[in-house]
Coordinates of C-alpha atoms and ligand atoms in Angstrom, one line a residue:
M1 CA -19.5 21.2 -31.7
T2 CA -16.6 23.1 -30.3
Y3 CA -13.3 21.3 -29.4
Q4 CA -11.7 23.7 -27.4
E5 CA -11.8 21.9 -24.3
W6 CA -7.9 21.0 -23.2
W7 CA -9.4 17.0 -22.4
R8 CA -10.0 16.6 -26.3
K9 CA -6.6 16.7 -26.9
S10 CA -5.4 15.5 -23.7
T11 CA -3.8 11.3 -22.6
I12 CA -5.0 10.7 -19.5
Y13 CA -2.8 8.1 -17.6
Q14 CA -4.4 5.3 -15.1
V15 CA -2.6 4.6 -11.9
Y16 CA -3.5 1.3 -9.7
P17 CA -2.1 2.7 -7.0
K18 CA -1.9 -0.9 -5.2
S19 CA 0.6 -2.4 -7.8
F20 CA 3.0 0.8 -9.0
M21 CA 5.4 2.1 -6.5
D22 CA 6.0 0.6 -3.3
T23 CA 8.7 3.5 -1.3
T24 CA 7.5 1.7 2.4
G25 CA 8.6 -2.3 1.8
N26 CA 5.0 -3.2 2.4
G27 CA 4.3 -4.8 -0.9
V28 CA 1.8 -1.9 -1.5
G29 CA 2.3 0.7 -4.1
D30 CA 1.8 4.3 -2.2
I31 CA 1.2 7.8 -2.8
R32 CA 4.5 8.4 -2.6
G33 CA 5.4 6.2 -5.1
L34 CA 3.4 7.8 -7.9
I35 CA 4.5 11.1 -6.9
D36 CA 8.5 9.6 -7.4
K37 CA 7.4 9.0 -11.0
L38 CA 5.7 11.8 -12.2
D39 CA 8.8 12.7 -14.4
Y40 CA 8.2 9.8 -16.1
L41 CA 4.7 10.5 -16.8
K42 CA 5.9 13.9 -18.0
N43 CA 8.4 12.1 -20.1
L44 CA 5.4 10.7 -22.0
G45 CA 3.4 13.4 -22.2
I46 CA 0.5 12.4 -19.9
D47 CA -1.8 15.3 -19.1
M48 CA -4.0 13.9 -16.1
V49 CA -3.6 10.9 -13.8
W50 CA -6.6 9.0 -13.0
L51 CA -5.8 7.8 -9.3
Q52 CA -7.7 4.9 -8.1
P53 CA -9.4 4.6 -4.4
V54 CA -7.0 5.0 -2.0
Y55 CA -9.7 6.3 0.5
V56 CA -9.7 4.2 3.7
S57 CA -11.3 1.1 2.8
P58 CA -10.5 -2.9 4.1
Q59 CA -9.4 -3.9 0.2
N60 CA -12.0 -6.7 -0.4
D61 CA -12.2 -5.1 -3.5
N62 CA -8.9 -3.1 -3.9
G63 CA -10.5 -0.2 -3.1
Y64 CA -13.6 0.0 -4.4
D65 CA -15.2 -1.0 -1.1
V66 CA -15.0 2.7 0.5
A67 CA -15.0 2.8 4.4
D68 CA -14.4 6.6 4.5
Y69 CA -14.7 9.0 1.6
C70 CA -12.5 11.6 2.6
Q71 CA -9.7 10.3 4.0
I72 CA -6.3 8.2 3.0
N73 CA -6.1 4.6 3.6
P74 CA -3.0 4.5 5.7
D75 CA -1.4 1.7 3.6
Y76 CA -1.5 4.2 1.3
G77 CA 0.0 7.1 2.7
T78 CA -1.6 10.2 4.8
M79 CA -3.3 13.3 3.6
E80 CA -0.2 15.1 3.3
D81 CA 1.1 12.9 0.8
F82 CA -1.9 13.6 -1.0
D83 CA -1.7 16.9 -0.8
E84 CA 1.9 16.5 -2.1
L85 CA 0.6 14.8 -5.0
V86 CA -1.4 17.5 -6.3
R87 CA 1.4 20.0 -6.0
E88 CA 4.0 18.0 -7.6
L89 CA 1.2 17.4 -10.4
K90 CA 0.6 21.0 -10.7
S91 CA 4.2 21.8 -10.3
R92 CA 4.8 19.7 -13.9
G93 CA 1.5 21.1 -15.6
M94 CA -0.7 18.1 -15.3
E95 CA -3.6 17.3 -13.4
L96 CA -5.2 14.7 -10.7
M97 CA -8.8 13.0 -11.5
L98 CA -9.8 11.0 -8.8
D99 CA -12.3 7.2 -8.4
I100 CA -15.5 8.4 -7.2
V101 CA -17.4 5.1 -6.2
V102 CA -20.5 6.5 -5.3
N103 CA -23.0 3.6 -6.5
H104 CA -21.8 1.5 -3.1
S105 CA -20.2 2.0 -0.4
S106 CA -18.0 -0.6 2.4
T107 CA -20.4 -2.3 4.8
E108 CA -17.8 -0.8 7.2
H109 CA -18.8 2.7 6.2
R110 CA -20.1 4.8 9.3
W111 CA -23.1 5.4 7.2
F112 CA -23.9 1.6 7.0
Q113 CA -23.2 0.2 10.0
E114 CA -25.5 3.0 11.4
S115 CA -28.3 1.9 9.0
R116 CA -28.4 -1.7 9.7
K117 CA -28.9 -0.9 13.3
S118 CA -32.4 -0.3 13.1
R119 CA -35.3 0.1 10.7
D120 CA -35.9 4.1 12.3
N121 CA -32.0 4.8 12.7
P122 CA -31.8 8.1 10.3
Y123 CA -29.2 6.5 8.4
R124 CA -31.2 3.3 7.4
D125 CA -32.3 5.2 4.2
Y126 CA -29.3 5.8 3.0
Y127 CA -29.1 2.0 1.2
I128 CA -31.6 -0.6 -0.1
W129 CA -33.3 -2.5 2.3
K130 CA -36.4 -4.6 1.6
D131 CA -38.4 -7.6 3.4
P132 CA -37.9 -10.8 2.4
G133 CA -39.6 -11.8 -1.0
P134 CA -42.7 -13.9 -0.6
D135 CA -41.3 -17.1 0.1
G136 CA -39.3 -15.8 2.7
G137 CA -36.5 -15.7 0.8
Y138 CA -34.5 -13.2 -1.7
P139 CA -36.5 -9.6 -2.1
N140 CA -36.0 -10.6 -6.2
N141 CA -34.1 -13.0 -8.2
W142 CA -31.3 -10.2 -9.3
Q143 CA -27.6 -11.4 -9.1
S144 CA -24.8 -9.7 -8.2
K145 CA -22.2 -9.0 -10.9
F146 CA -19.3 -10.9 -8.7
G147 CA -21.6 -14.0 -8.9
G148 CA -24.2 -15.0 -6.3
P149 CA -27.8 -13.6 -5.0
A150 CA -27.8 -9.3 -5.3
W151 CA -29.0 -9.6 -1.7
Q152 CA -27.3 -10.0 1.7
Y153 CA -29.6 -11.1 5.2
D154 CA -29.4 -8.5 7.7
E155 CA -30.4 -10.5 11.2
T156 CA -30.4 -7.7 12.9
T157 CA -33.7 -5.9 11.3
G158 CA -34.9 -8.8 9.5
Q159 CA -34.7 -7.7 5.8
Y160 CA -31.9 -8.0 3.0
F161 CA -30.0 -5.1 1.3
L162 CA -28.6 -4.6 -2.0
T163 CA -25.1 -5.1 -3.3
L164 CA -25.2 -5.3 -6.7
F165 CA -20.9 -6.4 -6.0
D166 CA -19.1 -8.4 -3.5
K167 CA -21.3 -8.7 -0.4
T168 CA -19.6 -6.3 1.5
Q169 CA -20.2 -3.3 -0.6
A170 CA -24.0 -1.7 0.0
D171 CA -25.7 -0.3 -2.9
L172 CA -26.4 3.5 -1.9
N173 CA -29.9 4.6 -2.5
W174 CA -29.9 7.6 -4.2
E175 CA -33.5 7.9 -4.2
N176 CA -32.6 9.9 -1.1
P177 CA -32.0 13.4 -0.5
K178 CA -29.5 13.3 2.0
L179 CA -27.9 11.0 0.5
R180 CA -27.5 12.5 -2.8
E181 CA -26.2 16.1 -0.5
E182 CA -23.3 13.9 0.9
V183 CA -22.0 12.7 -2.2
I184 CA -22.3 16.4 -3.3
K185 CA -20.7 17.4 0.4
L186 CA -17.3 15.0 -0.8
M187 CA -16.8 15.6 -4.3
T188 CA -16.6 18.9 -3.0
F189 CA -14.3 18.2 -0.2
W190 CA -11.7 16.7 -2.9
A191 CA -12.5 19.3 -5.5
E192 CA -11.3 22.0 -2.7
K193 CA -7.9 20.4 -2.7
G194 CA -7.0 20.8 -6.5
V195 CA -8.4 17.5 -8.0
R196 CA -10.0 18.7 -11.8
G197 CA -11.0 15.2 -12.3
F198 CA -13.8 12.5 -11.0
R199 CA -14.0 8.9 -12.8
L200 CA -17.1 8.1 -11.5
D201 CA -17.3 4.3 -11.1
V202 CA -20.6 2.1 -12.1
I203 CA -22.4 5.8 -12.0
N204 CA -25.2 4.7 -14.6
L205 CA -26.3 1.8 -12.0
I206 CA -27.6 4.6 -9.7
S207 CA -31.1 4.3 -10.3
K208 CA -32.9 1.7 -9.8
D209 CA -36.4 0.9 -10.9
Q210 CA -38.3 1.1 -7.4
Q211 CA -40.6 -1.7 -8.1
F212 CA -37.5 -3.9 -7.7
P213 CA -39.5 -6.7 -9.7
D214 CA -38.1 -10.1 -10.6
D215 CA -36.2 -10.7 -14.0
D216 CA -38.0 -12.8 -15.9
V217 CA -35.5 -14.1 -18.0
S218 CA -36.6 -12.6 -21.1
V219 CA -33.8 -10.7 -21.9
L220 CA -30.0 -12.0 -21.8
P221 CA -28.6 -12.0 -19.1
G222 CA -31.8 -11.9 -17.0
D223 CA -29.7 -10.9 -14.1
G224 CA -31.1 -7.9 -12.9
R225 CA -29.2 -5.5 -14.7
R226 CA -32.3 -4.1 -17.0
F227 CA -34.1 -3.1 -13.2
Y228 CA -31.2 -0.6 -12.6
T229 CA -28.6 -0.2 -15.5
D230 CA -28.7 3.7 -17.2
G231 CA -32.1 3.6 -14.8
P232 CA -35.6 5.9 -14.8
R233 CA -33.7 8.8 -13.1
V234 CA -29.9 8.6 -13.6
H235 CA -30.0 11.8 -15.9
E236 CA -31.5 13.7 -13.2
F237 CA -29.2 12.7 -10.7
I238 CA -26.2 13.8 -12.9
K239 CA -27.2 16.7 -14.0
E240 CA -27.4 17.7 -10.4
L241 CA -24.0 16.6 -10.3
N242 CA -22.9 18.8 -12.8
E243 CA -24.9 21.8 -11.3
K244 CA -23.3 21.9 -7.8
V245 CA -19.5 20.0 -8.9
F246 CA -18.5 19.4 -11.8
S247 CA -19.2 23.1 -13.6
P248 CA -18.5 25.4 -10.5
Y249 CA -15.1 24.1 -10.2
Q250 CA -14.3 22.8 -13.7
I251 CA -14.2 19.4 -13.1
V252 CA -13.4 16.5 -15.8
T253 CA -15.4 13.7 -15.8
V254 CA -15.5 10.5 -16.8
G255 CA -18.5 8.5 -16.2
E256 CA -17.6 4.1 -16.2
M257 CA -20.9 2.7 -17.9
S258 CA -21.5 -0.8 -17.3
S259 CA -24.3 -2.6 -20.1
T260 CA -25.1 1.1 -21.1
T261 CA -26.4 1.9 -24.7
L262 CA -24.9 4.6 -27.4
E263 CA -27.8 6.4 -27.2
N264 CA -27.6 7.2 -23.0
C265 CA -23.9 7.5 -23.6
I266 CA -24.9 10.6 -26.0
R267 CA -27.2 12.1 -23.5
Y268 CA -24.3 11.3 -20.7
S269 CA -21.3 12.9 -22.8
N270 CA -23.2 15.8 -24.9
P271 CA -22.2 18.8 -23.7
S272 CA -25.9 20.2 -24.2
E273 CA -27.2 17.5 -21.6
H274 CA -24.5 19.4 -18.8
E275 CA -23.9 15.8 -17.8
F276 CA -20.4 14.2 -18.4
S277 CA -17.3 15.0 -20.4
M278 CA -16.9 11.7 -21.0
T279 CA -17.8 8.3 -20.9
F280 CA -16.1 4.9 -20.6
S281 CA -17.9 2.1 -22.6
F282 CA -17.8 -1.8 -22.6
H283 CA -19.1 -3.4 -26.2
H284 CA -15.9 -3.5 -28.1
L285 CA -13.9 -5.5 -25.0
K286 CA -17.1 -8.5 -24.6
V287 CA -16.1 -9.6 -28.6
D288 CA -14.6 -12.8 -26.6
Y289 CA -17.7 -13.3 -24.4
P290 CA -19.4 -16.3 -26.2
H291 CA -23.3 -14.7 -26.4
G292 CA -21.9 -12.1 -24.2
Q293 CA -20.5 -14.2 -21.2
K294 CA -17.8 -13.4 -19.9
W295 CA -16.3 -17.0 -18.0
E296 CA -16.6 -18.6 -21.1
L297 CA -13.7 -19.1 -23.8
M298 CA -14.0 -18.2 -27.6
P299 CA -11.2 -16.1 -30.0
Y300 CA -12.3 -12.5 -30.3
D301 CA -14.5 -11.7 -33.2
F302 CA -12.2 -9.3 -35.2
E303 CA -15.2 -8.1 -37.7
Q304 CA -17.4 -7.5 -34.3
L305 CA -14.8 -5.1 -32.9
K306 CA -13.7 -3.4 -35.4
R307 CA -17.7 -3.0 -36.1
L308 CA -18.4 -1.8 -32.7
L309 CA -15.9 0.8 -32.5
S310 CA -16.8 2.0 -35.9
E311 CA -20.4 2.5 -34.6
W312 CA -19.3 4.2 -31.3
Q313 CA -17.2 6.6 -33.4
V314 CA -19.9 7.3 -36.0
G315 CA -22.6 7.5 -33.3
M316 CA -21.0 9.6 -30.5
Q317 CA -19.9 12.3 -33.3
Q318 CA -23.2 12.4 -34.9
G319 CA -25.0 12.2 -31.2
G320 CA -22.1 15.5 -30.2
G321 CA -20.9 12.2 -27.6
W322 CA -16.7 12.0 -26.3
N323 CA -15.4 8.8 -26.0
A324 CA -12.9 7.4 -23.2
L325 CA -11.0 5.8 -25.7
F326 CA -9.0 2.7 -24.0
L327 CA -8.2 -1.1 -24.2
N328 CA -7.0 -1.6 -21.2
N329 CA -7.7 -1.1 -18.1
H330 CA -8.0 -2.3 -13.6
D331 CA -10.7 -5.1 -14.9
Q332 CA -9.6 -6.3 -18.0
P333 CA -6.7 -8.9 -18.7
R334 CA -4.2 -7.0 -20.6
A335 CA -5.8 -5.8 -24.4
L336 CA -1.8 -7.0 -26.1
S337 CA -2.3 -10.9 -25.1
R338 CA -6.0 -10.3 -25.8
F339 CA -5.8 -9.2 -29.3
T340 CA -2.1 -9.6 -30.3
D341 CA 0.8 -12.3 -30.1
D342 CA 2.2 -11.5 -26.8
F343 CA 5.1 -13.2 -27.5
Q344 CA 6.3 -13.4 -31.2
Y345 CA 5.0 -10.2 -32.1
R346 CA 4.6 -8.4 -28.8
K347 CA 6.2 -5.2 -29.6
E348 CA 4.6 -4.7 -33.2
G349 CA 1.3 -6.1 -31.5
A350 CA 1.6 -3.1 -28.5
K351 CA 2.6 -0.5 -31.1
L352 CA -0.7 -1.7 -33.7
L353 CA -2.8 -1.5 -30.8
A354 CA -1.4 2.0 -29.6
T355 CA -1.8 3.5 -33.1
T356 CA -5.4 1.8 -33.8
L357 CA -6.7 3.3 -30.2
H358 CA -4.9 6.6 -30.6
G359 CA -6.0 7.6 -34.4
L360 CA -10.3 7.4 -33.0
Q361 CA -12.1 11.0 -31.7
G362 CA -12.2 10.9 -27.8
T363 CA -9.5 10.9 -25.1
P364 CA -6.7 8.0 -24.8
Y365 CA -6.4 6.5 -21.6
V366 CA -3.2 4.5 -20.7
F367 CA -3.4 1.9 -18.4
Q368 CA -0.2 1.5 -16.3
G369 CA 2.0 -1.2 -18.0
E370 CA 0.7 -0.5 -21.2
E371 CA 3.5 1.5 -22.5
I372 CA 5.7 -1.2 -21.9
G373 CA 4.1 -3.8 -23.2
M374 CA 3.7 -5.9 -20.5
P375 CA 1.0 -8.9 -21.6
N376 CA -1.2 -10.7 -19.0
P377 CA 1.1 -12.6 -16.6
Q378 CA 1.9 -16.1 -16.4
W379 CA -0.3 -17.8 -13.8
N380 CA 0.6 -21.3 -12.3
D381 CA -1.8 -21.6 -9.2
I382 CA -5.0 -20.9 -8.0
S383 CA -3.7 -19.1 -5.3
E384 CA -1.6 -16.4 -7.0
L385 CA -4.6 -15.2 -7.3
R386 CA -5.6 -11.7 -5.7
D387 CA -9.2 -10.4 -7.5
I388 CA -12.7 -11.2 -5.3
E389 CA -14.6 -11.9 -8.5
S390 CA -11.5 -14.2 -9.7
L391 CA -12.0 -16.2 -6.8
N392 CA -15.9 -16.3 -6.8
M393 CA -16.0 -17.4 -10.1
Y394 CA -13.4 -20.0 -9.7
R395 CA -15.8 -21.3 -6.8
I396 CA -19.1 -21.0 -8.6
M397 CA -17.7 -22.1 -12.3
Q398 CA -16.6 -26.0 -10.1
E399 CA -20.2 -25.8 -8.4
N400 CA -21.5 -25.5 -11.7
G401 CA -20.0 -28.4 -12.9
K402 CA -16.2 -27.2 -14.9
T403 CA -13.2 -29.1 -13.6
R404 CA -10.9 -27.8 -11.4
E405 CA -8.5 -27.3 -14.7
E406 CA -11.4 -25.8 -17.0
A407 CA -11.8 -23.3 -14.3
F408 CA -8.3 -22.3 -14.0
E409 CA -8.2 -21.9 -17.6
I410 CA -11.0 -19.5 -17.9
I411 CA -9.5 -17.3 -14.9
K412 CA -6.5 -17.2 -16.6
Q413 CA -7.5 -15.6 -19.6
R414 CA -10.6 -13.9 -18.3
S415 CA -9.1 -12.6 -14.3
R416 CA -8.7 -9.4 -13.4
D417 CA -5.6 -10.0 -11.9
N418 CA -4.1 -10.1 -15.9
S419 CA -3.8 -6.4 -15.2
R420 CA -3.1 -5.9 -12.1
T421 CA 0.3 -7.1 -11.2
P422 CA 3.2 -4.8 -10.2
M423 CA 4.3 -2.3 -12.8
Q424 CA 8.3 -3.8 -14.1
W425 CA 10.4 -0.7 -13.7
N426 CA 13.7 -2.5 -14.5
S427 CA 15.2 -6.0 -14.1
D428 CA 15.7 -5.5 -10.5
A429 CA 14.2 -8.2 -7.9
Q430 CA 10.5 -7.4 -7.8
A431 CA 10.7 -5.2 -11.1
G432 CA 11.9 -2.6 -9.0
F433 CA 8.3 -2.5 -7.1
T434 CA 9.1 -3.1 -4.1
T435 CA 11.9 -3.8 -1.6
G436 CA 9.6 -6.4 -0.2
T437 CA 6.8 -9.5 -1.0
P438 CA 4.2 -7.9 -3.3
W439 CA 0.8 -8.3 -2.6
I440 CA 0.3 -10.0 -5.7
K441 CA 3.2 -11.8 -7.4
V442 CA 5.3 -9.6 -10.5
D443 CA 5.1 -11.5 -13.9
E444 CA 8.4 -13.8 -14.2
R445 CA 9.0 -11.6 -17.7
Y446 CA 9.7 -8.6 -16.1
P447 CA 13.6 -9.1 -17.0
E448 CA 13.1 -8.4 -20.5
I449 CA 9.8 -6.7 -20.2
N450 CA 10.4 -3.3 -17.8
A451 CA 10.2 1.1 -18.3
E452 CA 14.0 1.2 -17.6
R453 CA 14.3 -1.0 -20.9
E454 CA 12.1 0.9 -22.7
M455 CA 13.1 4.2 -21.9
N456 CA 16.8 3.3 -23.2
D457 CA 15.2 2.3 -26.5
P458 CA 14.4 4.9 -29.3
D459 CA 12.1 2.9 -31.0
S460 CA 10.5 1.4 -27.7
I461 CA 6.6 1.2 -27.2
F462 CA 6.7 3.4 -24.9
N463 CA 8.5 6.0 -27.4
H464 CA 5.7 4.8 -29.8
Y465 CA 3.1 6.1 -26.7
K466 CA 4.9 9.2 -26.5
R467 CA 4.8 10.0 -30.4
L468 CA 1.2 9.1 -30.6
I469 CA 0.4 11.2 -27.2
S470 CA 2.7 14.1 -29.2
L471 CA 0.7 13.9 -32.5
R472 CA -2.9 14.5 -30.9
K473 CA -1.4 17.8 -29.5
E474 CA -0.3 18.8 -33.1
Y475 CA -2.7 17.9 -35.4
P476 CA -6.2 19.0 -34.7
I477 CA -7.3 16.5 -37.2
L478 CA -6.9 13.8 -34.6
T479 CA -9.6 15.7 -32.4
E480 CA -12.3 16.5 -34.6
G481 CA -11.7 15.0 -38.2
I482 CA -14.4 12.4 -39.4
Y483 CA -14.3 8.6 -39.1
H484 CA -14.7 6.9 -41.7
R485 CA -14.0 2.8 -41.7
L486 CA -12.7 1.7 -44.7
D487 CA -11.9 -1.7 -44.8
E488 CA -15.4 -3.6 -45.3
A489 CA -15.0 -7.4 -43.7
H490 CA -11.1 -7.4 -44.4
P491 CA -10.4 -10.7 -42.3
Q492 CA -7.6 -9.2 -41.2
V493 CA -7.1 -5.4 -41.3
F494 CA -8.8 -2.4 -39.6
A495 CA -8.2 0.4 -42.1
Y496 CA -10.3 3.3 -41.6
S497 CA -10.0 7.4 -42.0
R498 CA -10.1 11.0 -40.2
S499 CA -11.4 14.2 -42.3
S500 CA -11.3 17.7 -41.6
E501 CA -12.2 20.1 -44.8
N502 CA -8.2 20.0 -46.0
E503 CA -6.4 16.6 -44.4
T504 CA -7.3 13.5 -44.2
L505 CA -5.4 11.1 -41.2
V506 CA -5.2 7.3 -42.7
V507 CA -5.1 4.3 -40.2
V508 CA -4.2 1.1 -41.4
S509 CA -3.7 -2.3 -39.1
N510 CA -3.2 -6.2 -39.5
F511 CA -3.9 -7.9 -36.9
S512 CA -2.9 -10.8 -37.6
N513 CA 0.6 -13.0 -37.7
E514 CA 0.4 -13.5 -42.0
A515 CA 1.5 -10.8 -44.8
V516 CA -1.5 -9.6 -46.4
E517 CA -2.2 -6.9 -48.6
F518 CA -4.9 -4.4 -48.2
E519 CA -6.5 -2.4 -51.2
F520 CA -8.4 0.8 -50.6
P521 CA -11.8 1.2 -52.1
Q522 CA -12.0 2.7 -55.2
D523 CA -13.8 6.2 -54.8
F524 CA -11.6 6.6 -51.2
V525 CA -8.5 6.2 -54.0
L526 CA -10.1 8.5 -56.6
E527 CA -11.1 11.6 -53.7
Q528 CA -8.0 11.2 -51.2
L529 CA -5.2 9.1 -52.5
D530 CA -4.6 10.3 -56.6
G531 CA -2.4 13.6 -56.8
R532 CA -2.3 14.2 -52.9
E533 CA 0.8 14.2 -50.8
H534 CA 1.0 12.2 -48.2
T535 CA 3.1 12.2 -44.8
L536 CA 3.8 8.4 -42.6
L537 CA 3.4 10.1 -38.7
I538 CA 4.1 6.7 -37.5
G539 CA 4.3 3.0 -37.8
N540 CA 5.8 -0.1 -36.4
T541 CA 8.0 -1.6 -38.6
E542 CA 11.6 -0.5 -40.6
E543 CA 9.9 -0.5 -43.5
K544 CA 8.2 3.1 -43.9
P545 CA 5.7 2.2 -47.1
A546 CA 4.4 4.8 -48.9
L547 CA 0.2 5.4 -49.2
R548 CA -0.8 3.4 -52.4
K549 CA -4.0 2.1 -53.8
L550 CA -2.7 -1.2 -52.8
I551 CA -0.2 -2.1 -50.0
S552 CA 1.2 -5.1 -48.5
L553 CA 1.2 -5.8 -44.2
S554 CA 3.5 -7.9 -42.9
P555 CA 2.3 -9.4 -39.7
F556 CA 1.2 -6.9 -37.0
A557 CA 2.4 -4.2 -39.0
S558 CA 0.6 -0.6 -38.4
Y559 CA 0.6 3.2 -39.8
M560 CA -0.5 6.5 -39.6
W561 CA -0.7 8.8 -42.8
L562 CA -1.6 12.5 -43.2
I563 CA -3.0 13.8 -46.3
H564 CA -2.1 17.0 -47.4
D565 CA -4.1 19.3 -48.2
L566 CA -7.1 18.7 -50.8
K567 CA -5.6 21.1 -53.4
K568 CA -4.1 19.3 -56.3
L569 CA -0.6 18.9 -57.1
N570 CA -0.7 20.2 -60.9
Ligands
LIG601 O1 -16.2 -2.1 -12.4 C1 -17.4 -2.5 -12.6 C2 -17.6 -3.7 -14.1 O2 -18.2 -3.1 -14.8 C3 -16.4 -4.6 -13.7 O3 -16.3 -5.0 -12.5 C4 -17.7 -5.7 -14.1 O4 -18.8 -5.5 -14.1 C5 -17.0 -6.9 -13.7 O5 -15.0 -7.2 -13.6 C6 -17.8 -8.0 -14.0 O6 -17.7 -8.6 -14.9 C7 -16.0 -0.9 -11.3 C8 -14.4 -1.0 -11.5 O7 -14.0 -0.6 -12.0 C9 -14.3 -2.2 -10.6 O8 -12.9 -2.6 -10.2 C10 -15.4 -2.6 -9.0 O9 -14.9 -3.9 -8.8 C11 -16.6 -2.5 -9.4 O10 -17.1 -1.5 -10.3 C12 -17.5 -2.4 -7.9 O11 -16.9 -1.3 -7.8

């Protein structure tokens, strides 16, 4: 595979606009706030900004319920602000990636308002309507990913419509060529405005089994997802989008793949398939889900985390696919709290996760606040939460027998709001995010954890990310190196290498709060270590250890070395 495309050496920064920067004092972030922070992102070394939905929306799911795909929500600003954002990004050598949410629309979208009027309305088949089941109830037993049934009954026409997410997010009918044409039109609208990237929301759910069968629960989780995930026509639909929009406008695309497979992600992202540039998959972020259950608690399974990361590195490399690399986003708790110690070892832990992720093959994503070591906030009461999924599940868990305290404990660790509290810019009121009352609280640790403090510390988490991002541009091995896992089931250490013809990159991280030792495999020592020069590219401790057969690692220590040309010293 050639690795010449610029986005294979790039780093993409994810902006959750509602919580990024507010310039009007209404407590909600806005486009002008992002414009004001572009120099901060340029300083970090960011190449592309993924801006999450700023379209007209009732905000039931913070913008993932779109009511007009080609208009800016006034809460976020104007189309003129948007056009200025594109210009200001490009003037700094950066590009814009927009979130495209076309598995479903808001029930407030004009299309849906028409569709629900009558069974013969021209827009009826833009959505998925079904008669009641034989028992007069739901058409089938599919469940919403936000809890409860996946169907909503509409009195006017006596049918149900499909809602795989919130009841106000109606699934679009991709079997309808007119709907597909509408999607192509809206994508073209933004491409014409200079957008050079699309992040496609749950795009692998758009093709449903047209029989809409009941799930017999023979395969967990038994909620119907196997009948619409990576569905029968999904690759066909995506190829059409590529042919009509992505390729003509040279759009960088990343598909968000819910509950997908490695085989499908190879097909979605291998350039010969002409579908996407890369894919988000989530298997590695379910290693603390007991039996795959998100709303149960257990310590994360370290060996499973390493196994899954390795499987996807090797599989995608062998299959010619391309990973979007991430440990954080707006739907996940902060990785710093999830996988390390965000109090005693916050700085080491944040740098360890960054080094471990950025050493892998793929395109890294930095979610706002990750680069300054923002942890999960301290939640004191359910009234502080805003996320529709969390509030649904808080109710459902109690309906299913959990106490309020048990349910709240789970919410505190699992809620998507963990990543949605305002960006912490400085130690001023509300962390400098707003002069008003924020739509969701600012975490109380902001006086010690904020961007201003990070920028003034040469040894900060911010500057660690900045170095990692620059290394990716400087060393082709980070883009092209072949991945090998080096630690066979070590209880605390994750070690891997990336090899090219003449060099080898080595990343070793101690994911524990204990001092440990790690010994490289003998064959690696003989082939790669003995008699060769190496350089420590980046680390997260005072000491700068040499690369030896046996190395000692302090709590949450993490290092990246480069072993130079294979030619022996003598
Ligand atoms: O997320 C889909 C998704 O995989 C997660 O929301 C997950 O299904 C959910 O948390 C249940 O565990 C995308 C967006 O990223 C998310 O913000 C939206 O809420 C969702 O789609 C619907 O558009």
